[in-house]
XYZ file of C-alpha atoms in Angstrom:
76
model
C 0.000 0.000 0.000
C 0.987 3.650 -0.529
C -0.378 5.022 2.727
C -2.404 4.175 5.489
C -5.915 5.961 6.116
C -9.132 5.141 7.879
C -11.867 4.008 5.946
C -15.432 3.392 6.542
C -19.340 3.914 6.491
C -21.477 6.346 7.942
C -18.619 8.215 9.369
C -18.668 12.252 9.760
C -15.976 13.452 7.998
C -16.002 16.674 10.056
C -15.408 14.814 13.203
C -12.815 12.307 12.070
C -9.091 12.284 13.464
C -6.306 9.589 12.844
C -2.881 9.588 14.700
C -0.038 7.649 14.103
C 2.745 7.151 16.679
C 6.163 5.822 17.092
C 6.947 3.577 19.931
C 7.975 6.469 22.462
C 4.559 7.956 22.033
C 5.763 10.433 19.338
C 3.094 11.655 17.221
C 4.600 11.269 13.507
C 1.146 12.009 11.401
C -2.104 13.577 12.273
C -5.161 13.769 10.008
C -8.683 15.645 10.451
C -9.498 14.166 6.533
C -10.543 10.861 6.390
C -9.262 10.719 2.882
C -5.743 12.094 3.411
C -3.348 8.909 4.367
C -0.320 8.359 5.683
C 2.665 7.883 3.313
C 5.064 6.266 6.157
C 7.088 9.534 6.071
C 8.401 11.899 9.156
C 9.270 15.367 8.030
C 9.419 14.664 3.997
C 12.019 11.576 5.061
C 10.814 7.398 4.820
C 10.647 6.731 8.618
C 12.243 3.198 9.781
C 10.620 -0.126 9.040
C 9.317 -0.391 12.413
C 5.447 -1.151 13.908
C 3.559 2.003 15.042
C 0.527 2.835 16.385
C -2.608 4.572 15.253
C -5.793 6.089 17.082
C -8.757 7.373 15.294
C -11.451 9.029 16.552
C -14.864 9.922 14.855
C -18.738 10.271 15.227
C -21.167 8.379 12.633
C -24.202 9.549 11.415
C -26.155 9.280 13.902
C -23.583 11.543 16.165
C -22.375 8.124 18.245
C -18.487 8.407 19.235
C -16.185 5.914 18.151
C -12.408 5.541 18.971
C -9.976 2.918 17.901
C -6.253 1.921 18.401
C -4.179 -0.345 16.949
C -0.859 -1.037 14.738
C 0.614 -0.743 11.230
C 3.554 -2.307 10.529
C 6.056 0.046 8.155
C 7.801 -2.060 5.584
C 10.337 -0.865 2.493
């Protein structure tokens, strides 16, 4: 894949925040567009091949609140 981005149904855009961190709690990306992803870069430069974690945060439709964690692994 070329990036790494949320995706889903029923989701408000206009509420919608993904986060991707580095082991050390760094935050290396942040997103408020649910169609902008993540191209495994830190400041224009490839970061390491390495397994990070995300967070996103949103509200569907019907104005619920949803938040998720997890990982994505970073390979060249």
């Amino acid at each position: 894949n070329d990036g790494f981005k949320g995706t889903g149904i029923g989701i408000d855009n206009s509420t919608f925040n993904l986060w991707v961190f580095d082991r050390w709690g760094n935050e290396l990306f942040h997103s408020n567009d649910l169609e902008k992803s993540w191209d495994g870069k830190v400041k224009g430069i490839i970061a390491q091949e390495d397994t990070y974690v995300w967070k996103v945060t949103f509200n569907d439709i019907e104005r619920k609140e949803h938040a998720y964690k997890g990982i994505v692994n970073l390979l060249k």
